[in-house]
Short mmCIF file of C-alpha atoms and ligand atoms in Angstrom, two decimals:
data_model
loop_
_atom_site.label_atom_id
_atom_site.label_comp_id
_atom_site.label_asym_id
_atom_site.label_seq_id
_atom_site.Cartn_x
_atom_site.Cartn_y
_atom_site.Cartn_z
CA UNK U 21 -35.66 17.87 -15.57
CA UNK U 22 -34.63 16.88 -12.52
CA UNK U 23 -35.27 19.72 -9.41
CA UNK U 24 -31.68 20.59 -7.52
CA UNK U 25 -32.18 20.49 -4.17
CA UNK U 26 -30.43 23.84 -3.87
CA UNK U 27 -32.73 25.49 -6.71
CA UNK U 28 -34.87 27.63 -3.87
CA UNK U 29 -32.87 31.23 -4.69
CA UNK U 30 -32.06 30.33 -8.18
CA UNK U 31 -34.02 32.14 -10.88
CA UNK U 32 -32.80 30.67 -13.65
CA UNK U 33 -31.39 27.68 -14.63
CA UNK U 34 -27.97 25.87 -14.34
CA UNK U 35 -26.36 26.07 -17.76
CA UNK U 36 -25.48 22.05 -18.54
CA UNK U 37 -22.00 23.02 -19.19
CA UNK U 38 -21.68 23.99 -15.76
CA UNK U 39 -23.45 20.67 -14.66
CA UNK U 40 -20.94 19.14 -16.84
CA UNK U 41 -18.40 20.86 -15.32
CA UNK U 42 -19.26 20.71 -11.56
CA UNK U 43 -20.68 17.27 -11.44
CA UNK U 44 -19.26 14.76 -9.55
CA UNK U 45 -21.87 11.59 -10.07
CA UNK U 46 -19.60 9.99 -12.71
CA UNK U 47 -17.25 8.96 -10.22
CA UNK U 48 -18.47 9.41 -6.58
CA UNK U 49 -21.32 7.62 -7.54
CA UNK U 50 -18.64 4.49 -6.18
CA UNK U 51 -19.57 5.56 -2.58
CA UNK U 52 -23.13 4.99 -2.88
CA UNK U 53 -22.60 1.78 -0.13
CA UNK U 54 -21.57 4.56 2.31
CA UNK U 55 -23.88 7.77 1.66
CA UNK U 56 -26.58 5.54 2.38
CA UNK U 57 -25.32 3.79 5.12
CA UNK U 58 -24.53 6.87 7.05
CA UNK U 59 -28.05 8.25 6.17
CA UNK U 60 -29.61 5.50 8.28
CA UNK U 61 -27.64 6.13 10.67
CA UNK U 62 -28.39 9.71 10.90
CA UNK U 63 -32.23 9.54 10.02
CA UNK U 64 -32.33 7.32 13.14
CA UNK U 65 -30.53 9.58 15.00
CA UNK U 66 -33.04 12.51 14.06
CA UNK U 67 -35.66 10.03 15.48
CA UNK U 68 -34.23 9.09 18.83
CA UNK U 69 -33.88 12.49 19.32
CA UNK U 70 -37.27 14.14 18.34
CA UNK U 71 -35.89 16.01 16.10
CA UNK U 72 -38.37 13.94 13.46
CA UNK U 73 -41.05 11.59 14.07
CA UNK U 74 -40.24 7.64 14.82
CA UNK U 75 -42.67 6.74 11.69
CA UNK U 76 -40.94 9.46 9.70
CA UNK U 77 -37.31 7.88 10.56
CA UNK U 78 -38.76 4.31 9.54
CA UNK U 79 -40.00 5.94 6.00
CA UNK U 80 -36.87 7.00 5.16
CA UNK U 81 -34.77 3.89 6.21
CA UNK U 82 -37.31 1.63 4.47
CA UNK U 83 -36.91 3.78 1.14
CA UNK U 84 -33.13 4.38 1.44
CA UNK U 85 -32.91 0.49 1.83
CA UNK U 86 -35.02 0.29 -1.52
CA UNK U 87 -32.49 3.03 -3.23
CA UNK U 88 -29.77 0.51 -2.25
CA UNK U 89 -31.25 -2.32 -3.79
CA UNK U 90 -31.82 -0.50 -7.19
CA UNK U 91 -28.39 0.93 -7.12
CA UNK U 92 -27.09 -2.68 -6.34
CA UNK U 93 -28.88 -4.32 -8.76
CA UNK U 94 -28.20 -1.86 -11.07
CA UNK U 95 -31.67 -0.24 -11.88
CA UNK U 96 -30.52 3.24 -10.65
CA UNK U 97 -30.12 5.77 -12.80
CA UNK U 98 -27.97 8.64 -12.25
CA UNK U 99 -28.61 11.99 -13.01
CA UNK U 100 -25.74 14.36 -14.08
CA UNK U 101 -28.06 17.65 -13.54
CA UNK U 102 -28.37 16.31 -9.60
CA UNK U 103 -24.64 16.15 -9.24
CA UNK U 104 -23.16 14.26 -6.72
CA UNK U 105 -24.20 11.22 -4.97
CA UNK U 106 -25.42 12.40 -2.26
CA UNK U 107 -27.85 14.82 -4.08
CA UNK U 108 -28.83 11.88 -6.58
CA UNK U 109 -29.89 9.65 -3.26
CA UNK U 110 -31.70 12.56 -1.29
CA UNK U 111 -33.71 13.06 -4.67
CA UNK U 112 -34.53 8.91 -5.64
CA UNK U 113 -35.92 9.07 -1.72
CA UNK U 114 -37.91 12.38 -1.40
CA UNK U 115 -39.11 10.79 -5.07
CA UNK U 116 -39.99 7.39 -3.22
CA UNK U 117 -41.70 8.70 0.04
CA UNK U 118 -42.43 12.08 -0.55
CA UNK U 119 -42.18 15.00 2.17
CA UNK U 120 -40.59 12.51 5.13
CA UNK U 121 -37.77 12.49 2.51
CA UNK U 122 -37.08 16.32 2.52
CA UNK U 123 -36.65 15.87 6.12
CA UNK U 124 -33.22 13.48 6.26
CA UNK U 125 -31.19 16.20 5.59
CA UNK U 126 -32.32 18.23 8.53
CA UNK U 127 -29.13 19.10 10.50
CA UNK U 128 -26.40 18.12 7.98
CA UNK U 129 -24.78 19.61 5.11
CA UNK U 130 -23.24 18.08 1.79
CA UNK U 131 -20.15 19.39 3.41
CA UNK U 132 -20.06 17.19 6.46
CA UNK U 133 -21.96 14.07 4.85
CA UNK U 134 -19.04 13.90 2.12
CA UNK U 135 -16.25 13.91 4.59
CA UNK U 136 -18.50 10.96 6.08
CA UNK U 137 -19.19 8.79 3.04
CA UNK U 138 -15.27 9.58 2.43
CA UNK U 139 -14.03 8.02 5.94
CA UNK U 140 -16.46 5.38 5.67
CA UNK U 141 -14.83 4.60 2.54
CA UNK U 142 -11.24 5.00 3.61
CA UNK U 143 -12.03 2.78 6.29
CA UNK U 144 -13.32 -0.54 4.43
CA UNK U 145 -10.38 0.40 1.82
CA UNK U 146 -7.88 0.39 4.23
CA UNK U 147 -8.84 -3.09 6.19
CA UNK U 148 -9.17 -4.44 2.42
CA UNK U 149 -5.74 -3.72 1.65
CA UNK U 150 -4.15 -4.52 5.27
CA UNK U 151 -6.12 -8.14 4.37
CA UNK U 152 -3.96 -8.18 1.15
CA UNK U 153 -0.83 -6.93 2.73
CA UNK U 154 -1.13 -10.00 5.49
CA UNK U 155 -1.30 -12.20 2.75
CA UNK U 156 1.78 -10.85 0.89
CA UNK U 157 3.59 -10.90 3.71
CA UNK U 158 2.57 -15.13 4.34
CA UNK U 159 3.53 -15.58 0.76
CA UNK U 160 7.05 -13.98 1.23
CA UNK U 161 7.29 -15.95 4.57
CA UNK U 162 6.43 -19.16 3.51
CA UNK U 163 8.52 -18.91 0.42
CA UNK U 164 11.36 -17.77 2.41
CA UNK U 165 10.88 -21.52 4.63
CA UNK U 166 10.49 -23.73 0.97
CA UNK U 167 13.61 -22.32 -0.09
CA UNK U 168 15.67 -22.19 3.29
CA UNK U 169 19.39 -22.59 2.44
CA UNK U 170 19.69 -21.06 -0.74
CA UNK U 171 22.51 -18.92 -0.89
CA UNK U 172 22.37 -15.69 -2.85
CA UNK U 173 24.83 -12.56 -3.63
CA UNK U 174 23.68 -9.80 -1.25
CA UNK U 175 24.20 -6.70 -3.59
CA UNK U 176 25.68 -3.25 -2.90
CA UNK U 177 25.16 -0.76 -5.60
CA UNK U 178 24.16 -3.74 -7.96
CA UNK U 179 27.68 -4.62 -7.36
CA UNK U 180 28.68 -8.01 -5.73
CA UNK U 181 28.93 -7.75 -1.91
CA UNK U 182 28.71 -10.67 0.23
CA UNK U 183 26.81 -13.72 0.17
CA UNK U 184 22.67 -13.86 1.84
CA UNK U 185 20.48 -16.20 2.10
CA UNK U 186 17.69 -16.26 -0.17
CA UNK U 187 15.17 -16.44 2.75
CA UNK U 188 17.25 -13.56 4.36
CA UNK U 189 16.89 -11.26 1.35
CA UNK U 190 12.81 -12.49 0.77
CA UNK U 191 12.14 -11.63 4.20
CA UNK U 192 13.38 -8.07 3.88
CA UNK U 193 10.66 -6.95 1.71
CA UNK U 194 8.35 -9.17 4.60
CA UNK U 195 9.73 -6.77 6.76
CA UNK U 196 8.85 -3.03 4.71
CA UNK U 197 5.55 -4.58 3.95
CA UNK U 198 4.72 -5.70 7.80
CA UNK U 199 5.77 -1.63 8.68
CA UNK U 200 3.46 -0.76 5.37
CA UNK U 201 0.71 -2.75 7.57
CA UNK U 202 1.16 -1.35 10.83
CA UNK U 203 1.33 2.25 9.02
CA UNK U 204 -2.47 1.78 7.40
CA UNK U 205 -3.47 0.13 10.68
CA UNK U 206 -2.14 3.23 12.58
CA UNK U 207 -3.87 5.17 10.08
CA UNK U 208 -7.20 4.08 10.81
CA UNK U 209 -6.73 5.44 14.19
CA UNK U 210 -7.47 8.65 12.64
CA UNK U 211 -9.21 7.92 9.93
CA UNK U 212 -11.52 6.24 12.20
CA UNK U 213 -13.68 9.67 13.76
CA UNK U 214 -17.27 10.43 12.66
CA UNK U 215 -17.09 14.03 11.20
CA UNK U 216 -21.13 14.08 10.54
CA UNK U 217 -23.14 16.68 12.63
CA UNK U 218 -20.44 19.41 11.83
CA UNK U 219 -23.16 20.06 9.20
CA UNK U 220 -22.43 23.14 6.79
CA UNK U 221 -18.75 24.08 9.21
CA UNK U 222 -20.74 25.40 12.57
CA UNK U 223 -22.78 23.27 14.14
CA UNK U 224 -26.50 23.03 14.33
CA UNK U 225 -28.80 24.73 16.58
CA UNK U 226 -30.94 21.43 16.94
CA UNK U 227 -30.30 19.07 19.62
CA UNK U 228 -28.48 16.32 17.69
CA UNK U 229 -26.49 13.09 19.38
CA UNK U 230 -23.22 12.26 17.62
CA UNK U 231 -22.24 9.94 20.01
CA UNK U 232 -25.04 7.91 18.58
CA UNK U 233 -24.42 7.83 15.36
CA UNK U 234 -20.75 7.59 15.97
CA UNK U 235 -21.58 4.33 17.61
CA UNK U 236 -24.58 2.74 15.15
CA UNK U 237 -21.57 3.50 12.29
CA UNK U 238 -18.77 2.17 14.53
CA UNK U 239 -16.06 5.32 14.47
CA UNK U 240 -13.67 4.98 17.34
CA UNK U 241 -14.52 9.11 18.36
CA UNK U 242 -16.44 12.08 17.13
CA UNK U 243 -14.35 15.03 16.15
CA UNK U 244 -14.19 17.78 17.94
CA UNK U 245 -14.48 21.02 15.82
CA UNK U 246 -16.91 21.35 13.64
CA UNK U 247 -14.69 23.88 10.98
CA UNK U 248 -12.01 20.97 11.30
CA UNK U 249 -14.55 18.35 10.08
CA UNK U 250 -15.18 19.50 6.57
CA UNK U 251 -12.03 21.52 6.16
CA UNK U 252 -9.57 18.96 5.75
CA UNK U 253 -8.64 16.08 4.07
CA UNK U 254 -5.78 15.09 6.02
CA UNK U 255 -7.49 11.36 6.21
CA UNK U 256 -7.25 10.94 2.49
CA UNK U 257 -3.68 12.06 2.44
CA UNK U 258 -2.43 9.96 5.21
CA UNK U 259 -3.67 6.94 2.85
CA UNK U 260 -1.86 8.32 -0.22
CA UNK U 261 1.15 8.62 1.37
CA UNK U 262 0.82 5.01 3.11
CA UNK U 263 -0.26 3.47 -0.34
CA UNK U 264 2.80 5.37 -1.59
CA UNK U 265 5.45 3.94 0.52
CA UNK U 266 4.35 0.25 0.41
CA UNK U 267 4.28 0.92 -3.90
CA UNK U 268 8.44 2.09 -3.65
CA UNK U 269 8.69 -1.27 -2.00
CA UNK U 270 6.91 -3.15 -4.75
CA UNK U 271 8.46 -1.14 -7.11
CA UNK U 272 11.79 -2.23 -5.77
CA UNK U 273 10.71 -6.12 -5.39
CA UNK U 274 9.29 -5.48 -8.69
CA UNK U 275 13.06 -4.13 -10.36
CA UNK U 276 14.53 -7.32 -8.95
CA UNK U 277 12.14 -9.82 -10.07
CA UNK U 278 12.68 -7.85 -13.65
CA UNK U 279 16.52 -7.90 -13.03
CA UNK U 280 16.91 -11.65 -11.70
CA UNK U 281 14.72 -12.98 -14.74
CA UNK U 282 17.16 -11.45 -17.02
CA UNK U 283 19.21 -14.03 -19.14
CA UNK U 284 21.88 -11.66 -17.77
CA UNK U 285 21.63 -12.61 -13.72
CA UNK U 286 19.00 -16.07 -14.49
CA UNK U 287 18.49 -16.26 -10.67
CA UNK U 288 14.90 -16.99 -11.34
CA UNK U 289 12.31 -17.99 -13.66
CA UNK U 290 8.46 -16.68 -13.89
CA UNK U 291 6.34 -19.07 -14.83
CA UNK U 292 4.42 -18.23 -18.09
CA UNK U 293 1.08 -17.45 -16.76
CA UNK U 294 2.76 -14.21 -15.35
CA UNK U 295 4.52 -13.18 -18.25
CA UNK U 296 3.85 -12.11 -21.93
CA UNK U 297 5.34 -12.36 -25.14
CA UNK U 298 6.88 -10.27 -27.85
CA UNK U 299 4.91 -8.92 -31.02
CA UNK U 300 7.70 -9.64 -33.05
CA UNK U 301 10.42 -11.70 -31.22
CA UNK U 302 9.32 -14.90 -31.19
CA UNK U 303 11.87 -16.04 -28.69
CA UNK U 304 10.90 -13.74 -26.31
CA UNK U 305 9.35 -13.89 -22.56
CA UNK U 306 8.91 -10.38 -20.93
CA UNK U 307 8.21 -9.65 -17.11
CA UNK U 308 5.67 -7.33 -18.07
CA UNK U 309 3.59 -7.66 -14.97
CA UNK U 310 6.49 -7.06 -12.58
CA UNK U 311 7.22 -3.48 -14.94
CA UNK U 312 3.78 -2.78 -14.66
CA UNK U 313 4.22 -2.71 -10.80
CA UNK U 314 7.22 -0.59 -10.69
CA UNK U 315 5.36 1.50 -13.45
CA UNK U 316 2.12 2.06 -11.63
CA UNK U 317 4.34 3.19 -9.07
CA UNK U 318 4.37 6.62 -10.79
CA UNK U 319 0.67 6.94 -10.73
CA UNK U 320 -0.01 7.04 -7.28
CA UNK U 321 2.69 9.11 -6.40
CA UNK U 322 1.10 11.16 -8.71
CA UNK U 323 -1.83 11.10 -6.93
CA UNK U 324 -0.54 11.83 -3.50
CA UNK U 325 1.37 15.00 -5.05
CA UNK U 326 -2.19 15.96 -6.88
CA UNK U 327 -4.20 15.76 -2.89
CA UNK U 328 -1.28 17.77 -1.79
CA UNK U 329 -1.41 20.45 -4.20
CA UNK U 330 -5.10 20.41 -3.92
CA UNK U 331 -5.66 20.94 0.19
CA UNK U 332 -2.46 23.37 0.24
CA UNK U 333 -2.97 27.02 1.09
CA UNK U 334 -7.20 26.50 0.69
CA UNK U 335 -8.70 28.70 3.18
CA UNK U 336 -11.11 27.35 5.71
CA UNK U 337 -13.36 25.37 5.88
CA UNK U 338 -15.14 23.42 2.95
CA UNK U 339 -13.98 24.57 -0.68
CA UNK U 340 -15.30 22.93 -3.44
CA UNK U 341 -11.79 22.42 -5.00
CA UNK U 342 -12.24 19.42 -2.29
CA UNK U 343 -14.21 17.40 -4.80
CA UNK U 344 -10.98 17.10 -6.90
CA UNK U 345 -9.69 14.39 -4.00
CA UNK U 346 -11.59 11.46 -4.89
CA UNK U 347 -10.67 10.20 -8.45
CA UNK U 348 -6.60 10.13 -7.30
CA UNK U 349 -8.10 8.13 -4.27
CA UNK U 350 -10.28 6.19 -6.14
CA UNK U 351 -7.56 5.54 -8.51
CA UNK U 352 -4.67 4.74 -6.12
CA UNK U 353 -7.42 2.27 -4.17
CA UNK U 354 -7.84 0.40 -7.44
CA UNK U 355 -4.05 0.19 -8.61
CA UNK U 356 -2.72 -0.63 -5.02
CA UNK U 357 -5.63 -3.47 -4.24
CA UNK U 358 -4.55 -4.70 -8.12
CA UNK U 359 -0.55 -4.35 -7.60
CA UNK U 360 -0.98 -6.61 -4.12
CA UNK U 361 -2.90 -9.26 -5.49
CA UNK U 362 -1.29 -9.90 -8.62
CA UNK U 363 1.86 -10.11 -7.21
CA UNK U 364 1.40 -12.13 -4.41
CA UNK U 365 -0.10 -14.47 -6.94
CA UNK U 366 3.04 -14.23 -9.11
CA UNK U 367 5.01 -14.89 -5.70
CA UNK U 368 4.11 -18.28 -6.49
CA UNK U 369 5.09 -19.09 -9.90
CA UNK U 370 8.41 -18.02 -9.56
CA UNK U 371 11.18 -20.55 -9.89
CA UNK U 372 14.59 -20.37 -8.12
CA UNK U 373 17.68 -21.51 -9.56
CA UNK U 374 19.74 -22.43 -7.49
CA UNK U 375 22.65 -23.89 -9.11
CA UNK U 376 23.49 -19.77 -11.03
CA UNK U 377 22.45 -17.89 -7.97
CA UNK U 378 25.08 -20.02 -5.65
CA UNK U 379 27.99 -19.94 -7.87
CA UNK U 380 27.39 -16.43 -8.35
CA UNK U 381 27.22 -16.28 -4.89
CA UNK U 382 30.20 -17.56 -4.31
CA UNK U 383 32.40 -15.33 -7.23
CA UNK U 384 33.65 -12.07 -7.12
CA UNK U 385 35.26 -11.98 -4.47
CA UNK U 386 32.20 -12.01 -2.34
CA UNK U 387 33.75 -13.22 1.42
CA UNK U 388 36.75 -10.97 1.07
CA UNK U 389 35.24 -9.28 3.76
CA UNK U 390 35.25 -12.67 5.65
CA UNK U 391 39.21 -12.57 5.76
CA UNK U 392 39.50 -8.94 7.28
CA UNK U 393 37.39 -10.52 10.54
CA UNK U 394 39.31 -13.61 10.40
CA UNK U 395 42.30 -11.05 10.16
CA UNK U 396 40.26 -9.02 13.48
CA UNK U 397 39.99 -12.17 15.36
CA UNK U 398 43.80 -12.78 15.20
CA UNK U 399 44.13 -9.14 16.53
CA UNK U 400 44.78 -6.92 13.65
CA UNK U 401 42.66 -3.46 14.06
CA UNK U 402 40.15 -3.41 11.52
CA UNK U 403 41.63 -1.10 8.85
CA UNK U 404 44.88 -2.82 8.74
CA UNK U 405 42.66 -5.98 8.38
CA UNK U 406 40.54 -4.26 5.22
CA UNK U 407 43.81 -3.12 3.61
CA UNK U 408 45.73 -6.47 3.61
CA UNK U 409 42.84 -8.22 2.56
CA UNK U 410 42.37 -5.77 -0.11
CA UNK U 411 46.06 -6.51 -1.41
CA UNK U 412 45.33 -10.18 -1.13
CA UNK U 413 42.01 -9.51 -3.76
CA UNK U 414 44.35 -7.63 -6.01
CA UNK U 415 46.70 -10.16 -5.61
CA UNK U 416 44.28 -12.93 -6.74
CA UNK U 417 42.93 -10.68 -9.52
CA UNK U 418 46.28 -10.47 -11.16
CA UNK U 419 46.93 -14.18 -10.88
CA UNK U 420 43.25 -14.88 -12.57
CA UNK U 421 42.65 -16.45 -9.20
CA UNK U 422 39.55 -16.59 -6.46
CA UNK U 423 40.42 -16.84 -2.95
CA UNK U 424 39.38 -20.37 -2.51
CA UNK U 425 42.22 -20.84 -5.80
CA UNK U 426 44.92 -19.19 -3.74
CA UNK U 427 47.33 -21.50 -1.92
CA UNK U 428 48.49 -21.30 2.11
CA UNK U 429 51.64 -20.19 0.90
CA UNK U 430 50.17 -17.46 -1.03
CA UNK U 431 48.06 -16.75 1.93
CA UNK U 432 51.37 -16.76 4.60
CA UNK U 433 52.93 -14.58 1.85
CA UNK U 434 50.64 -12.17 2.81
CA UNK U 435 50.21 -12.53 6.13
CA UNK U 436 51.83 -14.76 9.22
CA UNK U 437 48.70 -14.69 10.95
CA UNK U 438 46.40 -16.35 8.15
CA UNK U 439 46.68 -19.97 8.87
CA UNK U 440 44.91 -23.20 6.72
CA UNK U 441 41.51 -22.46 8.79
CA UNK U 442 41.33 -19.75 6.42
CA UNK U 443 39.83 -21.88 3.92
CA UNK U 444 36.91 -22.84 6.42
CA UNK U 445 35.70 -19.33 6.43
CA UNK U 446 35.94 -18.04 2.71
CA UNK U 447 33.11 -20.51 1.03
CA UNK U 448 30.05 -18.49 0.46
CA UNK U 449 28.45 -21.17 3.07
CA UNK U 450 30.82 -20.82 5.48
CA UNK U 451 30.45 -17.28 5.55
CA UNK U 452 26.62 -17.15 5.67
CA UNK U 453 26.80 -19.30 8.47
CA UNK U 454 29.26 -17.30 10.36
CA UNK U 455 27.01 -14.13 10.39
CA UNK U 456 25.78 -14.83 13.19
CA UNK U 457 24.88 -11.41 14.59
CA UNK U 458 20.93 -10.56 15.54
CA UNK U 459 19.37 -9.76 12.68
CA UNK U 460 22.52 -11.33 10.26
CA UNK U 461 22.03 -13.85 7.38
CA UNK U 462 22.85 -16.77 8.85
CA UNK U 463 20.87 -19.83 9.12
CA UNK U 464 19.86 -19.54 12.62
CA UNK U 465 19.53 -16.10 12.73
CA UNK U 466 16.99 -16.08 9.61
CA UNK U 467 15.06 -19.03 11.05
CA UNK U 468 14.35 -17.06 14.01
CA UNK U 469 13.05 -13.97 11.96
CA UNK U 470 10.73 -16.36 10.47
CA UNK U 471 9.25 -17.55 12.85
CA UNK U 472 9.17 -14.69 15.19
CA UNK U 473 7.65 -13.01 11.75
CA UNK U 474 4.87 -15.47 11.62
CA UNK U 475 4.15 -15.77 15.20
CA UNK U 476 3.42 -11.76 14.63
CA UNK U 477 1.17 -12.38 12.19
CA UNK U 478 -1.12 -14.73 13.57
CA UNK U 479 -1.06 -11.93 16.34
N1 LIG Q 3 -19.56 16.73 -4.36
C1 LIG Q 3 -19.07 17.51 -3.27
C2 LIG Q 3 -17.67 17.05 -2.91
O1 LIG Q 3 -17.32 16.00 -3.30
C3 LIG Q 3 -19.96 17.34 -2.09
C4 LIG Q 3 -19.99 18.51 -1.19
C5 LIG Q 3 -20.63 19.63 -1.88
N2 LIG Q 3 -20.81 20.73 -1.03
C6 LIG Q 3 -21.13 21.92 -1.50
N3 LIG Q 3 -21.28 22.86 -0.63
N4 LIG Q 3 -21.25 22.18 -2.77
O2 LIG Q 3 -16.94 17.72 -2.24
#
């Protein structure tokens, strides 16, 4: 049986349903990389500062470097009755090398080496998925420039509003997910501080240099209160809540790509590789990936709301309820890392059709709103503007008319000051092309986002 390394004021043994029930190796074991990375750091550390000897420090980096390879090539074996990782490593080493071993974990605690290994983590996870998030954004970007001109109905409570261009509405969800970026990236910022040598919550009596290891593991600072270090988990929950505002804008990218494959809107088309089929309807070609997205949503909002349930009211400092926050992180790591590459992948089989998403564009009414300004320009105030125009749509409505169908006269009828030039403003391209604004839909305008956008990402 394998010794704990806590066993000293035990008398008798741990019953294995508590080591079934406290153990943490099943799943932490993922931040092996890290443990012993910051372990070399630290054993080093110990070294430069007499706190061991120099031959001592080169024992137990030579050994931990041998524990890496086995757990890397996957000749480790775990132990359950040592568990957590950080036990499990300590043991394979003091195994390996003997006494040196016993002396890495001079002047740290579980407590602070956890909150390590976690930040360490958080930090490779979070330049991972700011990787991914660039290369969403490209996708969206570049697809935006192949299908420049397409003209789209811009939607208002899933109703009809006025017409967009494609690129326009494609580069929206560029937008959220460039703020998702800079969010993660301002994350790191804290993230980014070594908590190690805040040992148990106090301190250590020995004369330790943080600084160092701080540097030799490349944190940004060294935090500054030792109870702080291994109380809270504020890191973890920053990330949560990031990874849970970029998945509400997949999930939303995700409803439309679900909506505008529907035979109902057929704006688009995914190609097959992306989509599955029916058990029983043969006919049938379901955007199962995209629900998945919006689906998997759910999960790591559930996981954000499980870190904040866990951390709130807990007394200071460490509490071993603290454990709980690693399978929700682990979890919304996985599904987020997933949700961004599949769907930038799926970015590109997706066909546009552009012949049902124009003349849709066009319908409904869509550039009524283009009359009231033509209506402001000849110097009606706005609201008189909205409420002819408004009596011009029901107008058209009861004569099973659009507006391009209704004649001058009609138009006079309703108003001196609508001339013929009317006509040159109420096509959906017309009116794209008039919103000229910063920041509007038309052409120009949406060409400049784009490449403004990309000339920010190459930043
Ligand atoms: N497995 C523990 C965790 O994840 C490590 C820290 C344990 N510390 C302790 N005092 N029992 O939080």
């Amino acid at each position: 049986m394998a010794k704990k390394p806590w066993a000293g004021r035990f008398t008798e043994a741990t019953s294995k349903s508590v080591e079934r029930y406290t153990e943490s190796i099943s799943y932490d074991k993922r931040l092996w990389r890290y443990d012993i990375e910051g372990s070399i750091a630290h054993a080093r550390m110990l070294a430069k500062q007499g706190i061991i000897a120099k031959k001592e420090s080169g024992c137990i980096v030579k050994g931990l470097k041998e524990v890496y390879r086995e757990i890397d090539e996957g000749r480790f074996v775990f132990s359950e009755e040592l568990e957590d990782i950080h036990m499990n490593i300590e043991s394979a080493l003091i195994e390996k090398i003997g006494d040196a071993g016993g002396k890495l974990h001079t002047a740290r605690s579980r407590n602070d080496q956890v909150a390590l290994d976690i930040r360490l983590y958080l930090r490779a996870e979070t330049d991972e998925i700011c990787g991914l998030l660039l290369g969403l954004e490209k996708k969206l970007a570049d697809t935006a420039e192949d299908y420049f001109g397409i003209i789209v109905p811009g939607y208002t409570h899933t109703q009809r509003a006025q017409p967009v261009l494609l690129s326009h509405h494609l580069m929206a969800y560029a937008q959220m997910f460039e703020r998702d970026r800079e969010r993660f990236t301002d994350a790191l910022k804290r993230i980014n501080i070594l908590p190690l040598g805040a040992c148990a919550l106090a301190g250590t009596s020995l004369p330790i240099d943080r600084a160092y290891v701080a540097e030799l593991l490349e944190f940004d600072g060294v935090s500054e209160n030792s109870i702080d270090s291994v109380s809270d988990r504020d890191a973890v929950i920053e990330f949560l809540s990031c990874s849970s505002l970029m998945m509400i804008h997949i999930s939303r990218i995700a409803e439309e790509l679900i909506l505008w494959s529907s035979e109902e809107f057929s704006f688009i088309e995914i190609s097959d590789a992306y989509t599955t089929g029916s058990s029983i309807m043969p006919q049938k070609k379901n955007p199962d990936v995209a629900e998945l997205m919006r689906g998997k949503t759910g999960r790591v909002f559930g996981n954000l709301v499980s870190l904040l349930t866990l951390m709130k009211g807990l007394p200071l400092s460490y509490n071993r309820d603290m454990q709980e926050d690693k399978e929700p992180l682990f979890d919304t790591c996985d599904t987020v890392k997933a949700t961004l590459n599949i769907l930038t992948e799926m970015l590109g089989g997706i066909a546009f059709k552009r012949e049902k998403m124009e003349s849709s564009a066009g319908a409904a009414f869509s550039t009524a709103t283009d009359i009231a300004e033509y209506l402001v320009r000849c110097g009606l105030p706005f609201r008189k503007a909205h409420e002819l125009t408004g009596k011009i749509v029901r107008y058209a409505i009861d004569k099973g008319k659009t507006l391009t169908e209704l004649t001058p006269e009609e138009y006079s009828f309703h108003s001196p000051l609508i001339g013929s030039d009317i006509y040159s403003c109420i096509d959906a391209t017309a009116s794209v092309k008039a919103k000229n604004s910063f920041g509007g839909t038309s052409p120009e305008m949406v060409k400049g986002q784009i490449a403004r956008f990309k000339k920010r990402l190459r930043t």
